[in-house]
Coordinates of C-alpha atoms in Angstrom, one line a residue:
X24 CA -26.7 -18.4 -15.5
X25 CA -29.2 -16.5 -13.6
X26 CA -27.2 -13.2 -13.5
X27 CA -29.3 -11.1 -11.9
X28 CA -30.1 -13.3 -9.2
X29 CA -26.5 -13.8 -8.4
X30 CA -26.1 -10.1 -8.0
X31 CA -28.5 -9.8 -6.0
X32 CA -27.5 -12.6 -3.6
X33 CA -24.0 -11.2 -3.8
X34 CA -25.1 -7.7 -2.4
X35 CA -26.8 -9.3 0.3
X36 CA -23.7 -11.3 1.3
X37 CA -21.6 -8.1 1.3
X38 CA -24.3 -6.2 3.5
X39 CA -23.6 -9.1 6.4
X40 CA -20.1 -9.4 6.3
X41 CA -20.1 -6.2 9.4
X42 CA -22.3 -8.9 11.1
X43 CA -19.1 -11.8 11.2
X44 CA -16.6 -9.5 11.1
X45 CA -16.1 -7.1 14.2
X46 CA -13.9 -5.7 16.7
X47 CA -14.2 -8.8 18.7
X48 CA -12.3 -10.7 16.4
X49 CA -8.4 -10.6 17.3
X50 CA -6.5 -10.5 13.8
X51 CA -6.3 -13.8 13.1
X52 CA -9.8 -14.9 13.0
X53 CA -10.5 -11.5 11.3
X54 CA -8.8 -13.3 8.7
X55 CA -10.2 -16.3 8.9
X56 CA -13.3 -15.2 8.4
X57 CA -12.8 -13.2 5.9
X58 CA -10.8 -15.9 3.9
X59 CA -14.4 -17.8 3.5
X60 CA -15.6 -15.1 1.5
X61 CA -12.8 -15.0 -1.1
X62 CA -13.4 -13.2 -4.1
X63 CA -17.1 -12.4 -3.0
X64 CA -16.0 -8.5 -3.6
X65 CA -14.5 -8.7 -7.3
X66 CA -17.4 -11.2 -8.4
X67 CA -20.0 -9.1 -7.0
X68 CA -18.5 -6.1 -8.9
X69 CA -18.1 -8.3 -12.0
X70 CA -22.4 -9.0 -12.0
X71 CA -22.9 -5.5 -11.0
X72 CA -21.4 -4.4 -15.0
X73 CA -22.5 -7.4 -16.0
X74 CA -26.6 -6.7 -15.0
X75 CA -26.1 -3.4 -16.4
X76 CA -25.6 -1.6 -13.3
X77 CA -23.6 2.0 -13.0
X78 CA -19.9 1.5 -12.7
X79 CA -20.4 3.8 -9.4
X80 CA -22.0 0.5 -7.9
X81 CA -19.4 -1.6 -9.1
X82 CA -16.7 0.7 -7.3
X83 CA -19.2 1.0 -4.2
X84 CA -19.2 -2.8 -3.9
X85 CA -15.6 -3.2 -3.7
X86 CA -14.9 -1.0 -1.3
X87 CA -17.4 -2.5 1.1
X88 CA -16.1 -6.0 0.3
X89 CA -12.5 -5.6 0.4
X90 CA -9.8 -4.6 2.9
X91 CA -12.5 -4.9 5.8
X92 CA -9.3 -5.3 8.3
X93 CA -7.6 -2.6 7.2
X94 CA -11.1 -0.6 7.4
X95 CA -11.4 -1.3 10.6
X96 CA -7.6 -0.3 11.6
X97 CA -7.9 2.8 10.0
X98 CA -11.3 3.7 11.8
X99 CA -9.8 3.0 14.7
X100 CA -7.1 5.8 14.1
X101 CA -9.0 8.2 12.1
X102 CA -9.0 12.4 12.9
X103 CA -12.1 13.3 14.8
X104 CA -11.6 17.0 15.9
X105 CA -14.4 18.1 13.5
X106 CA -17.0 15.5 16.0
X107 CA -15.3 17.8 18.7
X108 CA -16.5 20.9 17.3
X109 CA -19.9 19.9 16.9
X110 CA -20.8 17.6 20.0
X111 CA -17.9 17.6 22.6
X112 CA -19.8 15.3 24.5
X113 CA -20.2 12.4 22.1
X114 CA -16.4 13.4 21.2
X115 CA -15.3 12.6 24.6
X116 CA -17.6 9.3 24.8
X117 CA -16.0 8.1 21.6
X118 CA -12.5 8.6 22.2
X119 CA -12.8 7.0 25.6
X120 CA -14.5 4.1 24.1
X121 CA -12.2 3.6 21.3
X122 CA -8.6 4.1 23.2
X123 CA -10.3 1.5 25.9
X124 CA -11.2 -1.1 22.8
X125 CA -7.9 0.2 20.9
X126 CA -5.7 -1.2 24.4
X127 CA -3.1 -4.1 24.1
X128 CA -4.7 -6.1 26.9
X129 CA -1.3 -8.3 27.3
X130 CA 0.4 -4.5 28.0
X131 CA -1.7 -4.8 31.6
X132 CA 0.8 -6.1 33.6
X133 CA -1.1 -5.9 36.8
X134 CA -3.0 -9.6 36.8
X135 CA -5.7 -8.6 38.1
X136 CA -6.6 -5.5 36.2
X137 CA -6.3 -7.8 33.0
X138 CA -8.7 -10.3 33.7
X139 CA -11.0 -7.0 34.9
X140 CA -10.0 -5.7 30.9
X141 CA -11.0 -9.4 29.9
X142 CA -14.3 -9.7 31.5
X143 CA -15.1 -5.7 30.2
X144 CA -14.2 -6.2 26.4
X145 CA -17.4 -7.0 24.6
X146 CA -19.3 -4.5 27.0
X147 CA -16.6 -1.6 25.8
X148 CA -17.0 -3.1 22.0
X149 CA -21.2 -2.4 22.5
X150 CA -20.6 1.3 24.0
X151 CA -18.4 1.9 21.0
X152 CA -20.2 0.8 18.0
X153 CA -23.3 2.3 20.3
X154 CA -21.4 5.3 20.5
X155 CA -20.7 5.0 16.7
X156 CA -24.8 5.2 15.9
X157 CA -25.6 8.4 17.9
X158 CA -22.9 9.5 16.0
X159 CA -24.0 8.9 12.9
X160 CA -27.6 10.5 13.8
X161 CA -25.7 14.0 13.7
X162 CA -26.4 16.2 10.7
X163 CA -23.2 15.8 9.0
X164 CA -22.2 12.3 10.4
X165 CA -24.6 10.0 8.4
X166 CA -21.0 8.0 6.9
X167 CA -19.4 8.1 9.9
X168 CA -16.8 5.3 9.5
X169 CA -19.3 3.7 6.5
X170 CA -17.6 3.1 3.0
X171 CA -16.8 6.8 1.0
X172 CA -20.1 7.8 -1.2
X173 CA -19.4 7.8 -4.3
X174 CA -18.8 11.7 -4.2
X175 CA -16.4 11.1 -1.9
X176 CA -14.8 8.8 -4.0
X177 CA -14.5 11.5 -6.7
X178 CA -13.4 14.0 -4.5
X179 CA -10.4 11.6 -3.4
X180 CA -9.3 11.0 -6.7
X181 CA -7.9 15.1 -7.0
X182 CA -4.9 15.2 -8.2
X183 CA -5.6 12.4 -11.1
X184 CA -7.9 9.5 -11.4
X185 CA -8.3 6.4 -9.0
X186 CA -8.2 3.0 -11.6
X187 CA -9.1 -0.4 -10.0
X188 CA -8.5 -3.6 -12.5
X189 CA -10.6 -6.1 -11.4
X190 CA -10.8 -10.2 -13.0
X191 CA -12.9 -12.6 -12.2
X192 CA -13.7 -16.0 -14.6
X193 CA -16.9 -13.8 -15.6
X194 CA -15.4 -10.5 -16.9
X195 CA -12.3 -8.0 -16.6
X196 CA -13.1 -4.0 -16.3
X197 CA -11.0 -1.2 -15.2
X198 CA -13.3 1.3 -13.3
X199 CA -12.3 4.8 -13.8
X200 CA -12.9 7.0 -10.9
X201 CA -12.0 11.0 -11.6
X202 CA -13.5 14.5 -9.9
X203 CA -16.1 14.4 -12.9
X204 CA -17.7 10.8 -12.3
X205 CA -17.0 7.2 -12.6
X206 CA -16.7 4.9 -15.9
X207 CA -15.7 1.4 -16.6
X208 CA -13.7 0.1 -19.3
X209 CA -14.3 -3.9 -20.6
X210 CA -11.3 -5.5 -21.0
X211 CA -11.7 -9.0 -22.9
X212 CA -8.9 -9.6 -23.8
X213 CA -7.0 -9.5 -20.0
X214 CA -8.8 -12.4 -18.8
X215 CA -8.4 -14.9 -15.8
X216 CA -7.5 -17.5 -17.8
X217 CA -4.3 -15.5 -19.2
X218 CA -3.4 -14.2 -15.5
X219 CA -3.7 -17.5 -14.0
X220 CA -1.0 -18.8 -16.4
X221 CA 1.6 -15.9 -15.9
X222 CA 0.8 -16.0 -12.1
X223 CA 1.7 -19.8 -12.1
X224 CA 4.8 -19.3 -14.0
X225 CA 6.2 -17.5 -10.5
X226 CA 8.7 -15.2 -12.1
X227 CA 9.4 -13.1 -9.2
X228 CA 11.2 -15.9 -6.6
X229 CA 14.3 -14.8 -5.4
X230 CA 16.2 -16.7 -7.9
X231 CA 15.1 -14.6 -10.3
X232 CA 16.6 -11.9 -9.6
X233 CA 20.3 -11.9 -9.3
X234 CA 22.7 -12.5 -12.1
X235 CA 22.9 -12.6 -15.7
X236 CA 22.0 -16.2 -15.8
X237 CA 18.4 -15.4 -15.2
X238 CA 18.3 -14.2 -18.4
X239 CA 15.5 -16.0 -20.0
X240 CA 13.0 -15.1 -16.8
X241 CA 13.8 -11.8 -17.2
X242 CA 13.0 -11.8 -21.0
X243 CA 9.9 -13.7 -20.3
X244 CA 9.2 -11.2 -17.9
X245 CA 9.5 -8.8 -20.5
X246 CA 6.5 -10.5 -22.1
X247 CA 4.4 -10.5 -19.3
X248 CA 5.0 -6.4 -19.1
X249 CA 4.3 -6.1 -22.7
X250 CA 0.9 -8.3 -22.9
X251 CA 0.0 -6.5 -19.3
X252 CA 0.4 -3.0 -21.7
X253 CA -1.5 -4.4 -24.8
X254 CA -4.4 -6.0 -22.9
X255 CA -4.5 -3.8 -20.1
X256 CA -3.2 -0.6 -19.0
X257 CA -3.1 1.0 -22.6
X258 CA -7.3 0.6 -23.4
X259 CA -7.8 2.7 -19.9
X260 CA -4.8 5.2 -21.0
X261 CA -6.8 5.7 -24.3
X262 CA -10.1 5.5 -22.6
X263 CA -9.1 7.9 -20.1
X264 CA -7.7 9.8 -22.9
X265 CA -4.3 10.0 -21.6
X266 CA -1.9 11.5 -23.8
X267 CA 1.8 10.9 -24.7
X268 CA 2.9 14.4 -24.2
X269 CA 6.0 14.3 -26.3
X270 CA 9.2 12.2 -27.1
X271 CA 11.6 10.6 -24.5
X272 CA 14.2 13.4 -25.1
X273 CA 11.3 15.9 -24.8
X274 CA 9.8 14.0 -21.7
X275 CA 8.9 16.5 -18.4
X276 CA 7.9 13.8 -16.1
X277 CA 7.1 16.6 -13.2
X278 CA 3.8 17.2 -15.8
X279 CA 2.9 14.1 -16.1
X280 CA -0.9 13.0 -14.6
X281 CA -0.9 10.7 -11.6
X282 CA -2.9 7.8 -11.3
X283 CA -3.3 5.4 -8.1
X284 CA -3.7 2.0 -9.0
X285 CA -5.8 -0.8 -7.2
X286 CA -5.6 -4.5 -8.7
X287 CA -8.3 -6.6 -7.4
X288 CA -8.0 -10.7 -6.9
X289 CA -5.8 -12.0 -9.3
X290 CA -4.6 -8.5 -10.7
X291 CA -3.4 -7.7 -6.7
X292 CA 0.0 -7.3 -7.0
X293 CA 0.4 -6.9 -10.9
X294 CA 2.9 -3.8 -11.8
X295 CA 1.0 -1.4 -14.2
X296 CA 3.7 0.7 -13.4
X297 CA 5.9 -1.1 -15.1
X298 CA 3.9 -2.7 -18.0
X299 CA 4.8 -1.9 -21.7
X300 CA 7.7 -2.6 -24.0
X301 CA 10.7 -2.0 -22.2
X302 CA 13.4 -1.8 -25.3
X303 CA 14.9 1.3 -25.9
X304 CA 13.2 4.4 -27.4
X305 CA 9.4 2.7 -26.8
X306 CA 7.2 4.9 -25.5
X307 CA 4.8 2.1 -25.4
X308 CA 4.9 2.4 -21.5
X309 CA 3.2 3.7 -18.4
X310 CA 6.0 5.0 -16.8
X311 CA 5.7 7.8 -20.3
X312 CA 2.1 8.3 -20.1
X313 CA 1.6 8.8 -15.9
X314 CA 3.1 8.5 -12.2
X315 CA 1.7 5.8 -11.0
X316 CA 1.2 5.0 -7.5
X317 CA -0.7 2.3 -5.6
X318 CA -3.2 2.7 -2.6
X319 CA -4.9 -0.6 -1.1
X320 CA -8.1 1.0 -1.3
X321 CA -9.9 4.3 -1.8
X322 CA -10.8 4.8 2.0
X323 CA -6.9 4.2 2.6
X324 CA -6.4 6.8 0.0
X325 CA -8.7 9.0 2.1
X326 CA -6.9 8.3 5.1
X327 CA -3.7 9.3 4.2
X328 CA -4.4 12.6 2.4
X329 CA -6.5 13.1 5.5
X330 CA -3.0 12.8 7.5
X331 CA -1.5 15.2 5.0
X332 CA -3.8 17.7 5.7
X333 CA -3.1 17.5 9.6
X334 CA 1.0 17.3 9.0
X335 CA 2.4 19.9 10.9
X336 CA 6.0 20.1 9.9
X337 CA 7.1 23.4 8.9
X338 CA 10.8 23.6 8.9
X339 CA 14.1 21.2 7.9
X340 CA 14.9 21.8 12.1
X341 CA 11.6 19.5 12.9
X342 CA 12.1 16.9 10.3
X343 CA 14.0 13.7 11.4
X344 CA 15.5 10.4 9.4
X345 CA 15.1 7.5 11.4
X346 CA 17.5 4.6 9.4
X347 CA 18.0 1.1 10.4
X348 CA 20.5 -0.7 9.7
X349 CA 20.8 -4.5 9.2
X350 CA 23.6 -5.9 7.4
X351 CA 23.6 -9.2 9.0
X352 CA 20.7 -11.4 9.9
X353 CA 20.3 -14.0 12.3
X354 CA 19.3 -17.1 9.8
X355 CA 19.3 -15.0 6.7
X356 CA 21.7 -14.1 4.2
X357 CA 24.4 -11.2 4.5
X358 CA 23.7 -7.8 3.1
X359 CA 26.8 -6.7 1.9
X360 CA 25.4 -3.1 0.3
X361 CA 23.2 -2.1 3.8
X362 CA 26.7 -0.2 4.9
X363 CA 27.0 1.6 1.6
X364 CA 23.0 2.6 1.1
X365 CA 23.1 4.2 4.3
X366 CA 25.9 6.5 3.3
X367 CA 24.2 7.5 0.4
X368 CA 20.8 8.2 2.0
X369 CA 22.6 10.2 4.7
X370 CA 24.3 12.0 1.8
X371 CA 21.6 13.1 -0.4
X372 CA 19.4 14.7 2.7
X373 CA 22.2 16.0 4.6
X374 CA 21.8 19.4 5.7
X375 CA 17.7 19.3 5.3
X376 CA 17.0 16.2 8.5
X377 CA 18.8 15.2 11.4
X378 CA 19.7 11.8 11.7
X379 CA 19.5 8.8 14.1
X380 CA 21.1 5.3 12.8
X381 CA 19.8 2.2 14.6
X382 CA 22.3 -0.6 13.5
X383 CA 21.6 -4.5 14.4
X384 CA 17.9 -3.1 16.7
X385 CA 15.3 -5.0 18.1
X386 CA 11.7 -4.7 17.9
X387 CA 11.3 -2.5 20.9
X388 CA 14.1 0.1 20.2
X389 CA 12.3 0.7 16.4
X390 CA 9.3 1.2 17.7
X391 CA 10.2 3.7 20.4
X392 CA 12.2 5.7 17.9
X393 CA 9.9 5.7 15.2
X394 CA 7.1 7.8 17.0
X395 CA 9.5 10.7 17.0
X396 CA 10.5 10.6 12.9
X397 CA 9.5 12.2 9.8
X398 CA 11.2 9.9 7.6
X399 CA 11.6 6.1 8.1
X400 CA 14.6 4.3 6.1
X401 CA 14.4 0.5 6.3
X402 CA 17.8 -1.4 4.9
X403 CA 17.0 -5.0 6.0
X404 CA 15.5 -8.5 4.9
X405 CA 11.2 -9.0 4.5
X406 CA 9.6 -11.5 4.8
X407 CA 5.8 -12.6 3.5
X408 CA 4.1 -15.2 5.8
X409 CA 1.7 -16.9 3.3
X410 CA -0.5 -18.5 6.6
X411 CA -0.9 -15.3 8.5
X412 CA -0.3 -11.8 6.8
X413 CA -0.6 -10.2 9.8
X414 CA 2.8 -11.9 11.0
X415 CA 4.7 -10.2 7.8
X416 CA 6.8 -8.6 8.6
X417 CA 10.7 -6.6 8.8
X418 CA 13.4 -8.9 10.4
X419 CA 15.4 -7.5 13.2
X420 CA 17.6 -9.0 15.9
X421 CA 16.8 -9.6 19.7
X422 CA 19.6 -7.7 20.7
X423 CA 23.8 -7.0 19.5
X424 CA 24.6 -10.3 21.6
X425 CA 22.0 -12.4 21.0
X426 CA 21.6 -13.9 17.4
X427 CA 17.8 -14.2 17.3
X428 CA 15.3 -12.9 14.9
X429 CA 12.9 -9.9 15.5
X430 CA 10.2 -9.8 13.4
X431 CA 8.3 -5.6 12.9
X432 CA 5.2 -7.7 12.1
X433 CA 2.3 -6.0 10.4
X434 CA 0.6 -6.6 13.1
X435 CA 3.0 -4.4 15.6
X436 CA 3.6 -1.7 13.2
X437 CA -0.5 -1.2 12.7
X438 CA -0.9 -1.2 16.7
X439 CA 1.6 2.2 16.5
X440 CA -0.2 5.8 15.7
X441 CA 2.2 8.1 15.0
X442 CA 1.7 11.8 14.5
X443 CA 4.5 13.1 12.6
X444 CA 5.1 9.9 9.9
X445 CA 6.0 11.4 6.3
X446 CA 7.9 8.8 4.5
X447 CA 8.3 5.1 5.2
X448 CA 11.3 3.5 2.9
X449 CA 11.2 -0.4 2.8
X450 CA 14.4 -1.0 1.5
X451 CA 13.4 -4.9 1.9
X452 CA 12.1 -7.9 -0.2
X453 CA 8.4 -8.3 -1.1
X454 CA 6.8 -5.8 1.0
X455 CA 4.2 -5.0 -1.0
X456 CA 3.4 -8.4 -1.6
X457 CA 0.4 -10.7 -0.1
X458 CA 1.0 -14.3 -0.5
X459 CA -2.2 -15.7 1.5
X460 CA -4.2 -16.4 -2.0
X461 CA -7.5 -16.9 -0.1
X462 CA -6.6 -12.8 1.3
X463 CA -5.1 -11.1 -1.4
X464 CA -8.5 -8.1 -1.1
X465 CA -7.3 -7.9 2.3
X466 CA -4.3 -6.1 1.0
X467 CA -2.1 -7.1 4.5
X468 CA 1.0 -6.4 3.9
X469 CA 4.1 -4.4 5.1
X470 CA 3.5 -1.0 3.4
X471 CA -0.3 -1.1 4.1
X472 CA 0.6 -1.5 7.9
X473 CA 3.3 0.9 7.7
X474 CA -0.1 3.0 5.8
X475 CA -2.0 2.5 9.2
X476 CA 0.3 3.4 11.7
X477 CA 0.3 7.0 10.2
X478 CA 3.3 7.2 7.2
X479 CA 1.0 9.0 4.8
X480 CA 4.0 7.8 2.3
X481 CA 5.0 4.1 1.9
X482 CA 7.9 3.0 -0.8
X483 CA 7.9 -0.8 -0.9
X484 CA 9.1 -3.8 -3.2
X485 CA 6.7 -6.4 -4.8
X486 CA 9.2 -9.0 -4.7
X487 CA 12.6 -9.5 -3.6
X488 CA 15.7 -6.7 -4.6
X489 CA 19.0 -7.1 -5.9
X490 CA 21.7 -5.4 -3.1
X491 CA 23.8 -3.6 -5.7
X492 CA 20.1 -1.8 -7.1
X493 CA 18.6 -0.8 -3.6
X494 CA 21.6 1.3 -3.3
X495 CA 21.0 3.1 -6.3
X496 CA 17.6 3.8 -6.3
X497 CA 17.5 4.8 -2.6
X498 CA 20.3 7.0 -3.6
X499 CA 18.7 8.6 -6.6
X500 CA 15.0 8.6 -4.6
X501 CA 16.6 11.2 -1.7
X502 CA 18.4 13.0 -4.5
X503 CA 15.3 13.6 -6.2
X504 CA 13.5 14.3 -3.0
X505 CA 15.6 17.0 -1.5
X506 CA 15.6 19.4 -4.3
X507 CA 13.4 22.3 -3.8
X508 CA 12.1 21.3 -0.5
X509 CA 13.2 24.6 1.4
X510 CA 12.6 22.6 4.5
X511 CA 9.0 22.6 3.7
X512 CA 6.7 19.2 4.5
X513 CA 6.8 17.4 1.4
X514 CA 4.5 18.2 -1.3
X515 CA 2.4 14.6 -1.6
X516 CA 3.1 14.2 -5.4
X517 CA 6.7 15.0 -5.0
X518 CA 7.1 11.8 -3.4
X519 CA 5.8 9.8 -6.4
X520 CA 7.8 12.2 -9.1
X521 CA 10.8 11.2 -6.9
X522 CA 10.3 7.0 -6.8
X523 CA 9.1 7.4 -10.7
X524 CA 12.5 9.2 -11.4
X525 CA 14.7 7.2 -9.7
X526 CA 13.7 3.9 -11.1
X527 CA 13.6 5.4 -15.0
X528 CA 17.2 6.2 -14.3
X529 CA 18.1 2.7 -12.7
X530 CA 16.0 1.3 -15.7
X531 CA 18.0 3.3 -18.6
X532 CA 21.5 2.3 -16.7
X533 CA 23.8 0.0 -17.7
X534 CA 24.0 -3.3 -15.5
X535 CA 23.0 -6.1 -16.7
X536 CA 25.3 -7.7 -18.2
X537 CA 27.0 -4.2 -20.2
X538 CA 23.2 -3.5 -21.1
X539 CA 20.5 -1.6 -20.1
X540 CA 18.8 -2.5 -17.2
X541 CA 15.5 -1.7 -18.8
X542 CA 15.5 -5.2 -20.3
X543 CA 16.0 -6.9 -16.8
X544 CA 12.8 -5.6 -15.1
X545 CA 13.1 -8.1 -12.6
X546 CA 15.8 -5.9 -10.7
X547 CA 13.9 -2.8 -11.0
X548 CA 9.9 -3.1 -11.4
X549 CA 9.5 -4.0 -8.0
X550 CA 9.2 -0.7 -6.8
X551 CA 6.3 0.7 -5.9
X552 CA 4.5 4.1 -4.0
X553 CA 1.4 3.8 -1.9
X554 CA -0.3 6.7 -0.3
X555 CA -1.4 10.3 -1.2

């Protein structure tokens, strides 16, 4: 194979995809489109190491070919006081244009003023990438909206180091991104071949997960964690020269380095969180070596320190817990524990929020309510739509007397810009997950919309929970989180110290069965933190 020549054709395909992918696009043919050029990102990454060129290229590559919707979503909502300070003309021109692209034409209730907002759409989508160009001609503005430089991309990775895993039937590398430069890391050994057959084994349904009889998944699952530690995430801990800093009865996990995780392709929605040997005393495990967090990519990673840095909260008076409540379902399954996780998340903040409990709400009533909270507490059913990401989503009800779903679709959630979001809790099954195979580098799911809208936070589940464990970890989670917060905005890596200690004490716990829950990862390893 002509390597070199693929590369280069590769590069050329990612530089048009702005050309058939635009604002003009509603969602859905957004992803259509973007579903034809599946994998286009991760293979064009894999010839890049391949040829011999820098891993900085590699890392460049993917970010320009993957999660292109959410790019656009997030440009769409981005701060731009410091354009304001430095041409309040061209300010004013772009916020104009972009809240008049940004509008909901099916809000416009007057007929005729919609078919007006019809017929002026693809002139306001010209003014605004127009607008976008003379921006970018300012000293200062050359990336405007573009993919981060790869200075950028070391200057988002403070705090500890940014690690994409990307497979492809070519190669494997993990691509190292820290405040001193990027590296790659081959990894032969974790190859598509072995992924493909764990991913077809589908461990994760929801019959996995509840009761002892699923024994044998769970051990196999154990498996998967332990070759996903051996083949994977332990050559980038030694590479990146991570060290164990002591034994398990010696651990201080508030010390421990952070790393944000991005799988690419067929590694999308593998837990490096959670790989290593899970029997007791290992330390053969990530959740001993780092916090681990998630982010969909490093532009979203940008975006939501950016919207730490503009968080205004200063005091426990200000901050507010929004919780909603559904124990029943129309057409879904009962949650028996929703009544009792409530109580225990009111519990472990009270005193530090106010609190506002929406029990049985629609669609509407959520999303009027959430613009005014700090801290979003979800206790209901997900669900993943495999056809249409953008319609996953959080299932509500019409209204108390009439037993019909509502979905909080990705795509309703994303259309909200909140100002004051802190935390978004998903207490709810598989929202972290993307089932549309063909748009897995689209990263469209629940917590990335949740992302957009403005919670610089996001705790979500990669597959479906058990009831009786939701409870607990939500409970421990707040616990965690309230200590030492003297009503202070919460410090971004507290957030991930607080979701890392919660489910180690969940894992070491007894439950399954009269043992440790550690060797049942299915109940807990769904857990995961995106954001800053």
């Amino acid at each position: 194979m002509d390597y070199t020549s693929a590369y280069k054709i590769s590069t050329e395909a990612i530089e048009l995809l702005p050309r058939v992918h635009s604002r003009s696009l509603d969602i859905q043919d957004q992803q259509y489109v973007l579903s034809l050029f599946s994998g286009l990102a991760t293979n064009a990454c894999s010839l890049a190491l391949q040829t011999g060129e820098p891993p900085g290229k590699a890392v460049e590559l993917l970010e320009r070919g993957r999660g292109v919707i959410l790019s656009l979503l997030m440009d769409d909502r981005s701060d731009v006081t410091g354009l304001k300070a430095v041409d309040p003309t061209l300010y004013t021109q772009y916020e104009g244009f972009r809240t008049e692209v940004n509008r909901s034409i099916s809000d416009i209730k007057d007929q005729r003023l919609q078919q007006v907002a019809v017929k002026r759409r693809p002139e306001a989508i010209k003014d605004l990438e127009n607008c976008i160009e003379d921006i970018r001609e300012l000293p200062g503005f050359g990336q405007f909206q573009k993919a981060p430089t790869v200075e950028q991309m070391k200057k988002a990775s403070e705090g500890g180091n940014i690690i994409f895993v990307n497979i492809t039937d070519l190669r494997s590398d993990a691509l190292i991104i820290s405040g001193i430069g990027i590296s790659s890391v081959p990894l032969p050994r974790f190859n598509a071949s072995h992924a493909k057959s764990w991913i077809d084994k589908d461990l994760t349904t929801p019959s996995a997960i509840d009761g002892v009889k699923n024994g044998k998944k769970n051990k196999l699952y154990c498996k998967f964690l332990s070759w996903l530690w051996l083949e994977c995430v332990n050559p980038i801990l030694q590479e990146a020269r991570y060290k164990l800093q002591s034994t398990i009865d010696q651990l201080n996990i508030d010390q421990l380095p952070r790393i944000w995780w991005i799988g690419t392709g067929l590694a999308s929605s593998f837990p490096f969180h959670a790989a290593g040997d899970n029997l007791l005393g290992s330390t053969e495990r990530t959740c001993y070596w780092a916090i681990s967090s998630y982010t969909p990519s490093i532009k979203a990673l940008m975006y939501a320190k950016e919207r730490a840095s503009t968080i205004t909260t200063s005091s426990s008076n200000d901050r507010k817990l929004l919780i909603i409540s559904m124990p029943t379902t129309p057409a879904a399954s009962k949650l028996s524990k929703v009544g009792e996780e409530t109580a225990a998340v009111i519990k472990a903040l009270e005193g530090s929020v106010s609190v506002e409990v929406l029990e049985q709400p629609d669609v509407a009533s959520v999303l009027h309510q959430i613009q005014e909270c700090t801290i979003a507490h979800f206790a209901c059913h997900g669900v993943s739509n495999p056809i249409d990401p953008s319609e996953s989503g959080l299932l509500l009800q019409k209204s108390t007397t009439e037993p019909i779903q509502d979905i909080l679709s990705i795509r309703k959630v994303s259309q909200t810009h909140l100002a004051g979001g802190e935390i978004a809790y998903l207490s709810a099954c598989s929202t972290a997950e993307t089932r549309a195979a063909r748009l897995v580098d689209e990263v469209l799911h629940i917590v990335s919309g949740f992302q957009i809208a403005g919670f610089r936070h996001v705790v979500g589940c990669l597959w479906p929970s058990s009831d009786s464990v939701c409870v607990e970890v939500a409970r421990l989670f707040y616990s965690e989180l309230g200590q030492g917060q003297n009503g202070m905005p919460y410090e971004d890596r507290a957030v991930a110290v607080a979701l890392h200690k919660a489910v180690m004490k969940v894992c070491e716990s007894k439950g399954y069965g009269g043992r440790r829950l550690g060797e049942a990862p299915l109940k807990w390893a769904q857990y995961v933190h995106y954001g800053a």
